[in-house]
GROMACS .gro file of N, CA, C and O in nm:
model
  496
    1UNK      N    1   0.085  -0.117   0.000
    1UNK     CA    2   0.000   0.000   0.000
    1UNK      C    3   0.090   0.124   0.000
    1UNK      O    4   0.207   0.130   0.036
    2UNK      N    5   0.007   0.228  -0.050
    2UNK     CA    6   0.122   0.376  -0.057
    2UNK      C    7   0.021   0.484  -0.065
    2UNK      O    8  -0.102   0.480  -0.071
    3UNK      N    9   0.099   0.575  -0.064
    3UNK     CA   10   0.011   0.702  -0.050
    3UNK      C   11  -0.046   0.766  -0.205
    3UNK      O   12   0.035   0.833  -0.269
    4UNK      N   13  -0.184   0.745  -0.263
    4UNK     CA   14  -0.170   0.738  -0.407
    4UNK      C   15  -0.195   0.965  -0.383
    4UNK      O   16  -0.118   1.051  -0.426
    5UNK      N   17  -0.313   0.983  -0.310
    5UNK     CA   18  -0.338   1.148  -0.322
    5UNK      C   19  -0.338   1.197  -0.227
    5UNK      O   20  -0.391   1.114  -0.153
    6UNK      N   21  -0.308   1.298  -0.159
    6UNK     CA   22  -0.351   1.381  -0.017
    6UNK      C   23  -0.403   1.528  -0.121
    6UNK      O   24  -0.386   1.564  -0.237
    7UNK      N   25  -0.499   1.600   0.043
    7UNK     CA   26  -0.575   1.727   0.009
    7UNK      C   27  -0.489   1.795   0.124
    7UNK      O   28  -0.427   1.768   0.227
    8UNK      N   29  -0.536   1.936   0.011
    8UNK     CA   30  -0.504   2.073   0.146
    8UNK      C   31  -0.602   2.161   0.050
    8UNK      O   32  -0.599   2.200  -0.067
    9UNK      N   33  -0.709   2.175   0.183
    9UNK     CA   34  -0.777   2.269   0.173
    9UNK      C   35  -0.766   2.363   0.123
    9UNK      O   36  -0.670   2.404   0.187
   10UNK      N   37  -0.794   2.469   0.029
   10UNK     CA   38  -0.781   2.575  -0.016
   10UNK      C   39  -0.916   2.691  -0.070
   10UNK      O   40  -1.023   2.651  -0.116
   11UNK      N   41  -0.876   2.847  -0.049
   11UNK     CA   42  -0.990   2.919  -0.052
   11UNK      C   43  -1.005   2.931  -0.217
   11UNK      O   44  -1.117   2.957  -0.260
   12UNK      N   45  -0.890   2.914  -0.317
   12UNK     CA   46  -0.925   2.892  -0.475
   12UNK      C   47  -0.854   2.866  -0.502
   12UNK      O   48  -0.747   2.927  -0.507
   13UNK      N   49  -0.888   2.725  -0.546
   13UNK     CA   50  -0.834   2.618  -0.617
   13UNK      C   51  -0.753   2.638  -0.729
   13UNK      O   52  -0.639   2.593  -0.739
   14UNK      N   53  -0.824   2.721  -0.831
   14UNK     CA   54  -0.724   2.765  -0.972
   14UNK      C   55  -0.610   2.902  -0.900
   14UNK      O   56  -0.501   2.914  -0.957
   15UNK      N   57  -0.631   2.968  -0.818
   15UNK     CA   58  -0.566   3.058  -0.758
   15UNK      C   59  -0.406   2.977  -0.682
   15UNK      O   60  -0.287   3.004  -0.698
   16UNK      N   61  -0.474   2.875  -0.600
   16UNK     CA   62  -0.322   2.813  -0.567
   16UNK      C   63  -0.259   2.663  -0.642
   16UNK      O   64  -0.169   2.585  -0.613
   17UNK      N   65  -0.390   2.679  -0.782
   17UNK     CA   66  -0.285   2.607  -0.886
   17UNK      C   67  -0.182   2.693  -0.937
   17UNK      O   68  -0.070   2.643  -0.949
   18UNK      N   69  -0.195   2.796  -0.964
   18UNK     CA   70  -0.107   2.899  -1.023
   18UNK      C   71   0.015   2.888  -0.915
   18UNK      O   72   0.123   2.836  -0.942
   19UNK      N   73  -0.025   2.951  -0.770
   19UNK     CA   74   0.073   2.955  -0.650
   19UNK      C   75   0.188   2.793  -0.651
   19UNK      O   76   0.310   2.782  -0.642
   20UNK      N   77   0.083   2.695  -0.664
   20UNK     CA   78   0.192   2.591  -0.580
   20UNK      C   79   0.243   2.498  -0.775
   20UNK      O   80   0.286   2.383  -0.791
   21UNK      N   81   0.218   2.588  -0.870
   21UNK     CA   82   0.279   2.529  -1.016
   21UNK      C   83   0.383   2.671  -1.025
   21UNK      O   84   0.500   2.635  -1.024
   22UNK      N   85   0.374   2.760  -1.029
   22UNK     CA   86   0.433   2.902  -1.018
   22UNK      C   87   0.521   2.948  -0.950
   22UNK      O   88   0.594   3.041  -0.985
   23UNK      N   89   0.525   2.875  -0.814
   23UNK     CA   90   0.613   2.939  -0.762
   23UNK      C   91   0.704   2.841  -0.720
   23UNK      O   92   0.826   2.836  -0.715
   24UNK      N   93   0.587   2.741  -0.681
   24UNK     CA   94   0.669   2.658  -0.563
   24UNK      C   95   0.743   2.505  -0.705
   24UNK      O   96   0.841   2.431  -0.698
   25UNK      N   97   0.677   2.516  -0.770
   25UNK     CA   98   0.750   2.435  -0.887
   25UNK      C   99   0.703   2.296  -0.893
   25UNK      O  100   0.760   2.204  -0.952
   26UNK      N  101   0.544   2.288  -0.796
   26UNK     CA  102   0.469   2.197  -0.867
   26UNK      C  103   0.436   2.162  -1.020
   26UNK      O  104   0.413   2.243  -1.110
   27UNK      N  105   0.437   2.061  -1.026
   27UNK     CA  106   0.367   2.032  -1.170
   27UNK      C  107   0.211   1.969  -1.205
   27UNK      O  108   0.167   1.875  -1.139
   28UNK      N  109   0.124   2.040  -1.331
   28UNK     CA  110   0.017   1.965  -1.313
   28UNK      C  111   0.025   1.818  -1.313
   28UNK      O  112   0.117   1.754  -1.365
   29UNK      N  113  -0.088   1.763  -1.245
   29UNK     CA  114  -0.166   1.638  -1.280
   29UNK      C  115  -0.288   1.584  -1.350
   29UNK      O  116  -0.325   1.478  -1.400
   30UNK      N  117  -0.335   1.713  -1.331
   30UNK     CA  118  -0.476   1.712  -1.360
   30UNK      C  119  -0.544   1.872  -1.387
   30UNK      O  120  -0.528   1.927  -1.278
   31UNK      N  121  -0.572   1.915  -1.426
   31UNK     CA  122  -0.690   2.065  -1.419
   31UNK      C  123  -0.794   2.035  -1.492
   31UNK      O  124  -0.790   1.991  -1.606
   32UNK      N  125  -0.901   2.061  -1.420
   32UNK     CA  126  -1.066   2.081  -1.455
   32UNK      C  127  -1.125   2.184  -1.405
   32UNK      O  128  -1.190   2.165  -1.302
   33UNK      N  129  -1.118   2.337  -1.468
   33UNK     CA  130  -1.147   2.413  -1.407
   33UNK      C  131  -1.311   2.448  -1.401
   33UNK      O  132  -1.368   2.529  -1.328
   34UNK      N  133  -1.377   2.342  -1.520
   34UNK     CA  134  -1.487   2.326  -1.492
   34UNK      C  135  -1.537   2.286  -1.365
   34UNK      O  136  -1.624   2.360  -1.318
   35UNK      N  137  -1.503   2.189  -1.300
   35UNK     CA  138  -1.558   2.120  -1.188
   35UNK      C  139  -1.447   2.159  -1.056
   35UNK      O  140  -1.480   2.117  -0.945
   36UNK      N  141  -1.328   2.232  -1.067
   36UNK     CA  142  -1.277   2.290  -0.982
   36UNK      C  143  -1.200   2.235  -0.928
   36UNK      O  144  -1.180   2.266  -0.810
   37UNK      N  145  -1.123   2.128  -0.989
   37UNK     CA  146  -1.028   2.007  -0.979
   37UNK      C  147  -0.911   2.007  -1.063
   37UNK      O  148  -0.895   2.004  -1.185
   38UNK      N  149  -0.805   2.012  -0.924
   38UNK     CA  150  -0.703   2.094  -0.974
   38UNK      C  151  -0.592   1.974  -0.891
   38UNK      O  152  -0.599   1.981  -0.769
   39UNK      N  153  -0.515   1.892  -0.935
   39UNK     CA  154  -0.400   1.803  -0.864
   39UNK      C  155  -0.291   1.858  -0.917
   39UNK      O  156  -0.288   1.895  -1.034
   40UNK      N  157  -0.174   1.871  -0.819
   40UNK     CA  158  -0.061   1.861  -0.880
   40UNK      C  159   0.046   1.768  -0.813
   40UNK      O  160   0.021   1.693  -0.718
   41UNK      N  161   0.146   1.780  -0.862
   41UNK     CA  162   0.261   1.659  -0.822
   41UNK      C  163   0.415   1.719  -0.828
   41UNK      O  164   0.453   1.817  -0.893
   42UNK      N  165   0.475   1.655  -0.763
   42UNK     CA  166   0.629   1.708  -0.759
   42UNK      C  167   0.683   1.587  -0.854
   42UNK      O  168   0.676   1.465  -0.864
   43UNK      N  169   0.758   1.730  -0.934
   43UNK     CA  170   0.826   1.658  -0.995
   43UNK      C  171   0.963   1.512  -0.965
   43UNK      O  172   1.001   1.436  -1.054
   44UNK      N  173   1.003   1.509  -0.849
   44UNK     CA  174   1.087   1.437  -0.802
   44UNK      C  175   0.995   1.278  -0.719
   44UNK      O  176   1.032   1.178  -0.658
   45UNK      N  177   0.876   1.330  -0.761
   45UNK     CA  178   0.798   1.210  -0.690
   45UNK      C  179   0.645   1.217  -0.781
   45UNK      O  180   0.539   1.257  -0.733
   46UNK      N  181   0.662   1.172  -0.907
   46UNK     CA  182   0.515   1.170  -0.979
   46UNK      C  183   0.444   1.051  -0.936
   46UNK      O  184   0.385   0.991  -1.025
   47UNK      N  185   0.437   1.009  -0.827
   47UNK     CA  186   0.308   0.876  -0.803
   47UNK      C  187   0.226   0.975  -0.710
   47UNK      O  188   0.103   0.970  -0.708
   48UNK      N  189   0.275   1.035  -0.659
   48UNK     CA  190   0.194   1.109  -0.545
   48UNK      C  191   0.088   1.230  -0.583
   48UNK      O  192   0.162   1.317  -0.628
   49UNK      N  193  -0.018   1.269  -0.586
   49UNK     CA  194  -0.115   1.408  -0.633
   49UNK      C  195  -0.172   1.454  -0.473
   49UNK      O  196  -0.228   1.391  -0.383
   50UNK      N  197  -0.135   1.575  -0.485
   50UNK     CA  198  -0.161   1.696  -0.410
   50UNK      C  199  -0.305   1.738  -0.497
   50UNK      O  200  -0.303   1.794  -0.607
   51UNK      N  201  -0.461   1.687  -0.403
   51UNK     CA  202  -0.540   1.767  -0.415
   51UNK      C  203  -0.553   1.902  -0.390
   51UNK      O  204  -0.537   1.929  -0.271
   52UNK      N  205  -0.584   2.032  -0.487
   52UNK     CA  206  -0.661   2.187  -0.382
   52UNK      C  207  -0.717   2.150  -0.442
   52UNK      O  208  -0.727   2.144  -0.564
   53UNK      N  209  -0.817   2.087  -0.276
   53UNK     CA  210  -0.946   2.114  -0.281
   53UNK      C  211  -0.965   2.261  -0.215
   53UNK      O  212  -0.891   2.348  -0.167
   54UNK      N  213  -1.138   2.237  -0.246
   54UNK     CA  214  -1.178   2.347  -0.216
   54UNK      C  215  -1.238   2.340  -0.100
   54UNK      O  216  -1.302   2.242  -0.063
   55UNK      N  217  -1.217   2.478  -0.013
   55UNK     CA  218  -1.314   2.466   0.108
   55UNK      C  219  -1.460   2.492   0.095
   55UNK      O  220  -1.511   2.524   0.202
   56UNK      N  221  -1.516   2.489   0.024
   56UNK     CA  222  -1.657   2.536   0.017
   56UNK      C  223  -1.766   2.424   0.150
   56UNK      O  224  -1.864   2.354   0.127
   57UNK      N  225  -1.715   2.444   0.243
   57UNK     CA  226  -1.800   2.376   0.356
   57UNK      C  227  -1.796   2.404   0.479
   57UNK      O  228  -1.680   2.432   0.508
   58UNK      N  229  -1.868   2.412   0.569
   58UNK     CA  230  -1.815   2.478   0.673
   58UNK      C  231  -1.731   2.404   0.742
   58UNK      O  232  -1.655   2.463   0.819
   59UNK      N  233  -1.725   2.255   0.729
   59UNK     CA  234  -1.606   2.211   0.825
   59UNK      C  235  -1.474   2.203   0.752
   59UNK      O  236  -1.373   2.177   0.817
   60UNK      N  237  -1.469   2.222   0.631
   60UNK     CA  238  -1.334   2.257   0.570
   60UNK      C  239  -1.293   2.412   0.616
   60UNK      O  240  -1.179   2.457   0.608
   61UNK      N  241  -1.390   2.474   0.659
   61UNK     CA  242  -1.335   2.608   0.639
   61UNK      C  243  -1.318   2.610   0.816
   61UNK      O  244  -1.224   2.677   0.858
   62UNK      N  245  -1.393   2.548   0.901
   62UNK     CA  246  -1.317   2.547   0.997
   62UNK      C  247  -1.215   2.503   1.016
   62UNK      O  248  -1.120   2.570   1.057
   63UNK      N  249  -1.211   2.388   0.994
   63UNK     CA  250  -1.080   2.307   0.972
   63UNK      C  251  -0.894   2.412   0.956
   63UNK      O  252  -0.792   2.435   1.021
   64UNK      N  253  -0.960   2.440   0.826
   64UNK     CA  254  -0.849   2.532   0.740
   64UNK      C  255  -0.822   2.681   0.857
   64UNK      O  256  -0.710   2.707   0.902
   65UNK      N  257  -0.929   2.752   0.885
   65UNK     CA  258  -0.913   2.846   0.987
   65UNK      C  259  -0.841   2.877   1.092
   65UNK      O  260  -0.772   2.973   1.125
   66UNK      N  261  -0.895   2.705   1.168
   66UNK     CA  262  -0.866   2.649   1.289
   66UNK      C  263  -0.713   2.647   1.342
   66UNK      O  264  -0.670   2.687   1.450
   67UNK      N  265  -0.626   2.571   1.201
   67UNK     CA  266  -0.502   2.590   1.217
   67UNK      C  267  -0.451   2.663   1.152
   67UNK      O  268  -0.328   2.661   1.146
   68UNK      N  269  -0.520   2.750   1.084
   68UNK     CA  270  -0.389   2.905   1.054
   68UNK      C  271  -0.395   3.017   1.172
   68UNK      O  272  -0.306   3.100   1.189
   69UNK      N  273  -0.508   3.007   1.247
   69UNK     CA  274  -0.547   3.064   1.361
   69UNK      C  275  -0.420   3.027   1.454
   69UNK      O  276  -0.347   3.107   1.514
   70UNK      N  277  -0.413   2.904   1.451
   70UNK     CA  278  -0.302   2.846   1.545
   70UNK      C  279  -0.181   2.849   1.491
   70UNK      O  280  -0.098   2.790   1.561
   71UNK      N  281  -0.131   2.905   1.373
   71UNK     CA  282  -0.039   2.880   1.331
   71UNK      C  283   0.058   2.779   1.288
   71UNK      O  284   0.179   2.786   1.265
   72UNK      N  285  -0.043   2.662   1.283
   72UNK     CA  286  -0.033   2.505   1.260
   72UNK      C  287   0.013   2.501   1.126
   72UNK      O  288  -0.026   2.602   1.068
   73UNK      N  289   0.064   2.443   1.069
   73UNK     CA  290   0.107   2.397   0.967
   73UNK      C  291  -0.004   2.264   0.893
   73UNK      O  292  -0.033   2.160   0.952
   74UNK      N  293  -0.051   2.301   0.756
   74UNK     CA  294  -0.126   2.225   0.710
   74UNK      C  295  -0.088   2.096   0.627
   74UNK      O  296  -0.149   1.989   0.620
   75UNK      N  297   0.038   2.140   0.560
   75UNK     CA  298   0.099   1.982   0.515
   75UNK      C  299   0.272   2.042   0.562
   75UNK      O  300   0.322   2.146   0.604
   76UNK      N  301   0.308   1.930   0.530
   76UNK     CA  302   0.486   1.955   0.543
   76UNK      C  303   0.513   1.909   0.380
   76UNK      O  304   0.453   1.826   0.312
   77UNK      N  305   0.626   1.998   0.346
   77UNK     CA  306   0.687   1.936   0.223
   77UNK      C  307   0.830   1.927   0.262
   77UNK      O  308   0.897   1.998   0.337
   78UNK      N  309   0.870   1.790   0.173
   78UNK     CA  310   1.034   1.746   0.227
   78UNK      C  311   1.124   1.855   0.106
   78UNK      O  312   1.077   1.878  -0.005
   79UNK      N  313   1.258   1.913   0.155
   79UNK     CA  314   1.358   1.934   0.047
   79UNK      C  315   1.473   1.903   0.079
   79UNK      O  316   1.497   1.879   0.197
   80UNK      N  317   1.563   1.897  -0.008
   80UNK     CA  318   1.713   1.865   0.039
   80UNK      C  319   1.777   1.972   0.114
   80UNK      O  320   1.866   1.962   0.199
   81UNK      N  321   1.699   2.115   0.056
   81UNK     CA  322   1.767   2.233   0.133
   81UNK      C  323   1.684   2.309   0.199
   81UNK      O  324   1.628   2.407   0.150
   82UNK      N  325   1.674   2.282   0.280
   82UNK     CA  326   1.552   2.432   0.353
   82UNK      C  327   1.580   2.551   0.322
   82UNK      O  328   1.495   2.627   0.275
   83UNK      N  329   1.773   2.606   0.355
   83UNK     CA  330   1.805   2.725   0.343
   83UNK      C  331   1.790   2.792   0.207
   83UNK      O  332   1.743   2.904   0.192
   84UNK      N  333   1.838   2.703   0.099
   84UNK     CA  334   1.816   2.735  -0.033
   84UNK      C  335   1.631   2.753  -0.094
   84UNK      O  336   1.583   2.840  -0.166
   85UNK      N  337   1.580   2.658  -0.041
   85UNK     CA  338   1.409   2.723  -0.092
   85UNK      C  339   1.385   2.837  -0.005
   85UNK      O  340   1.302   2.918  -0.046
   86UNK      N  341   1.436   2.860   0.098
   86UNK     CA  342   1.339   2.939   0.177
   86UNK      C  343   1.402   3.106   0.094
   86UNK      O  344   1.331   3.206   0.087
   87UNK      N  345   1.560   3.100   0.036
   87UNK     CA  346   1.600   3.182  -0.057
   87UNK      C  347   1.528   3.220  -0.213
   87UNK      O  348   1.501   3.333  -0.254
   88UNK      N  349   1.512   3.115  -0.270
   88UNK     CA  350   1.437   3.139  -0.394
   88UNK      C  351   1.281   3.141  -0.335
   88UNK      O  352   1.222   3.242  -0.374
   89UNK      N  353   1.213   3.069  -0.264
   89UNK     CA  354   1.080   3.149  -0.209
   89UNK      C  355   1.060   3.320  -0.139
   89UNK      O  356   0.951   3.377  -0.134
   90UNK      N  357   1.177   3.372  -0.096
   90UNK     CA  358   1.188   3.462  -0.036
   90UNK      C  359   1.160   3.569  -0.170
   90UNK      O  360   1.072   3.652  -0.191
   91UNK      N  361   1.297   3.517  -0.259
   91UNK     CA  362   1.326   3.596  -0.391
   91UNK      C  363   1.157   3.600  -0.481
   91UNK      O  364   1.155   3.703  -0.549
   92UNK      N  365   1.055   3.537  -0.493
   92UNK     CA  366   0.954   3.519  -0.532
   92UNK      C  367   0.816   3.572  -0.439
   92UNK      O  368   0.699   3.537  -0.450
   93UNK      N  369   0.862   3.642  -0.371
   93UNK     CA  370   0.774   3.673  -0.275
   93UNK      C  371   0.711   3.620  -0.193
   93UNK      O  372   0.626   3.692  -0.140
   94UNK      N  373   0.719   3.499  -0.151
   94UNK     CA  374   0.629   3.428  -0.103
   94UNK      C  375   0.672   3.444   0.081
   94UNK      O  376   0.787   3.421   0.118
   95UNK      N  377   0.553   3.489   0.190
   95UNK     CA  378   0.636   3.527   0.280
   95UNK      C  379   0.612   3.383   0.415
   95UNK      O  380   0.516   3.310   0.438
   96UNK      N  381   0.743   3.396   0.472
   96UNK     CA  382   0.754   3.286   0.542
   96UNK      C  383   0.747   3.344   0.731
   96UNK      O  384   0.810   3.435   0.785
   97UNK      N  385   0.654   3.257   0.783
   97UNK     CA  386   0.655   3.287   0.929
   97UNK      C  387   0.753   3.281   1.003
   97UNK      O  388   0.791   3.366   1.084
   98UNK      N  389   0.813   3.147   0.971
   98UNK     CA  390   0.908   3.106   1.078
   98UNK      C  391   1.038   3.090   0.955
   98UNK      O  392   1.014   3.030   0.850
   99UNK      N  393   1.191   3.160   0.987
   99UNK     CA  394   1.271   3.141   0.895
   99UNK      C  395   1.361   2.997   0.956
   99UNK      O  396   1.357   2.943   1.066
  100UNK      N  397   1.440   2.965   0.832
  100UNK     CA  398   1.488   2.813   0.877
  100UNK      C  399   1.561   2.816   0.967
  100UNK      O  400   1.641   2.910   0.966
  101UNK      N  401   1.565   2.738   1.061
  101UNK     CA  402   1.563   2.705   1.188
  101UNK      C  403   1.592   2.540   1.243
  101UNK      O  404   1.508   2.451   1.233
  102UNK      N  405   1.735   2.524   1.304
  102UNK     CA  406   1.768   2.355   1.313
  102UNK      C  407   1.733   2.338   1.451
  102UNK      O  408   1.743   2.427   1.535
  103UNK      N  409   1.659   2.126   1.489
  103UNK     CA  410   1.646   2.132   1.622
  103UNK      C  411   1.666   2.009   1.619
  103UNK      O  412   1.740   1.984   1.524
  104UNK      N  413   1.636   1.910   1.680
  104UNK     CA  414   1.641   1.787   1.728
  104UNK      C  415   1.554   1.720   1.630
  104UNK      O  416   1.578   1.601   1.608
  105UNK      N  417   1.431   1.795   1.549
  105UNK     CA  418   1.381   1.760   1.455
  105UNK      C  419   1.424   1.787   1.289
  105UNK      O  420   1.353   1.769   1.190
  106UNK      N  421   1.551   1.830   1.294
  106UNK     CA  422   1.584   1.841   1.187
  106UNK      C  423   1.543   2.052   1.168
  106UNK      O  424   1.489   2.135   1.241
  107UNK      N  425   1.601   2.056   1.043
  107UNK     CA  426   1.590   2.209   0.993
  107UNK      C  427   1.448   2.206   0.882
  107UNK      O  428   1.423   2.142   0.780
  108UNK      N  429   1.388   2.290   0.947
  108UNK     CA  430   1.230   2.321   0.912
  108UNK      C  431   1.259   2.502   0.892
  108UNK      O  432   1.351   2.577   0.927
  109UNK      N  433   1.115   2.525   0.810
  109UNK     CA  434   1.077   2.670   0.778
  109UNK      C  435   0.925   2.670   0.730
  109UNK      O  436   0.870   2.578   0.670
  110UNK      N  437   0.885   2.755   0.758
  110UNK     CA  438   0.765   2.781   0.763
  110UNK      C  439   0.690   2.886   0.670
  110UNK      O  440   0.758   2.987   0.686
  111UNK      N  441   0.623   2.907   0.612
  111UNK     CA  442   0.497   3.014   0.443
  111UNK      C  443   0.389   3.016   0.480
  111UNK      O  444   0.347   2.952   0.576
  112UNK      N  445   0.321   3.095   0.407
  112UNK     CA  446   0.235   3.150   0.383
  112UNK      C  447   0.179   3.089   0.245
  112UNK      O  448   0.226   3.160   0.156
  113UNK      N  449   0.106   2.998   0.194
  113UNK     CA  450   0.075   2.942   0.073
  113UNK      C  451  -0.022   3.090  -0.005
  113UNK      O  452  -0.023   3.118  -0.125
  114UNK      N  453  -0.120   3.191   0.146
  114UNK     CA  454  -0.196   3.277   0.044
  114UNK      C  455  -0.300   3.265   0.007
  114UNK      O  456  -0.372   3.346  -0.051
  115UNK      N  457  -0.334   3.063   0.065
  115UNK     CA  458  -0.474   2.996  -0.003
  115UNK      C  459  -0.517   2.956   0.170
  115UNK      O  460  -0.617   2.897   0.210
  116UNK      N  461  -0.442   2.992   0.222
  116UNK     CA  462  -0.569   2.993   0.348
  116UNK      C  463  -0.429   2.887   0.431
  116UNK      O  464  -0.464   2.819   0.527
  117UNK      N  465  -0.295   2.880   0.390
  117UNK     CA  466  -0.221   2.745   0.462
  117UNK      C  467  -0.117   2.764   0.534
  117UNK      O  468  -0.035   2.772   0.443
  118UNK      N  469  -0.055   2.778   0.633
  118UNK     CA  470   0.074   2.753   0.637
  118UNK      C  471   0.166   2.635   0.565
  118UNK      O  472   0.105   2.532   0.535
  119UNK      N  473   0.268   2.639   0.542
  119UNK     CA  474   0.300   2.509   0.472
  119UNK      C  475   0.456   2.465   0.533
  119UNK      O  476   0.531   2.560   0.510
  120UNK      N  477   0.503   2.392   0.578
  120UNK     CA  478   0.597   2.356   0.627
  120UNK      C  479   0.680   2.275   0.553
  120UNK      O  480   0.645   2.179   0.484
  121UNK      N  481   0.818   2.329   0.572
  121UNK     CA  482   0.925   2.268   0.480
  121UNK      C  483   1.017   2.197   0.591
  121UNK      O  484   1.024   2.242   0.705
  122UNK      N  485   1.069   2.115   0.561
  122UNK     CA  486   1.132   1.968   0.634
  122UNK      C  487   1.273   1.928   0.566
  122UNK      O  488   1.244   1.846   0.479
  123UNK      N  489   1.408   1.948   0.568
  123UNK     CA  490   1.487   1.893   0.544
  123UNK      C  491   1.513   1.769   0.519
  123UNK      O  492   1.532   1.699   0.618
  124UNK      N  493   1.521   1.710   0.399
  124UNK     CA  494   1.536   1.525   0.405
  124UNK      C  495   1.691   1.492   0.458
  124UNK      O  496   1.728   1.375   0.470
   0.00000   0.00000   0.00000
């Protein structure tokens, strides 16, 4: 068994297809902007699809709220460099809460996705 899709909530779907193909250097999987279905995938790992979905519900939108309220982090993404994305994300505007930062858990950094997420980056 494996992980074939995961979701992260989002306030527009074609809005952080653009964000997480644009900036962050996702690639599509899928777009239906008819029906509002939007996957993408990293290129270094194409079995895997990243749903934005959409929040159109109230417990997605609590959900999604709940932990940006808290400053929770909604997915983690792995890279080889934290210091280096959190540089070319910086250079692209994208603004980050927490800058990279090493602990017992490894060197993490922390964004602003823009679609309603924090998003957490993880050193492999």
């Amino acid at each position: 068994m494996r992980i074939k899709m995961c979701s992260i909530h989002v306030d527009d779907p074609a809005s952080a297809f653009d964000f997480y193909t644009e900036k962050l250097g996702f690639e599509k999987l899928m777009a239906m902007p008819e029906y509002q279905l939007y996957v993408v995938k990293s290129p270094d790992d194409p079995l895997v699809g990243l749903l934005l979905e959409p929040s159109d519900n109230s417990v997605a939108q609590a959900y999604k709220k709940g932990l940006h309220k808290l400053g929770i982090p909604a997915i983690v993404f792995g890279t080889a460099d934290v210091q280096a994305e959190f540089e070319r994300l910086s250079e692209l505007g994208v603004p980050f809460t927490q800058e990279p930062s090493t602990d017992a858990a490894g060197t993490t950094a922390i964004f602003d996705d823009g679609c309603g997420n924090f998003i957490q980056l993880h050193q492999d």
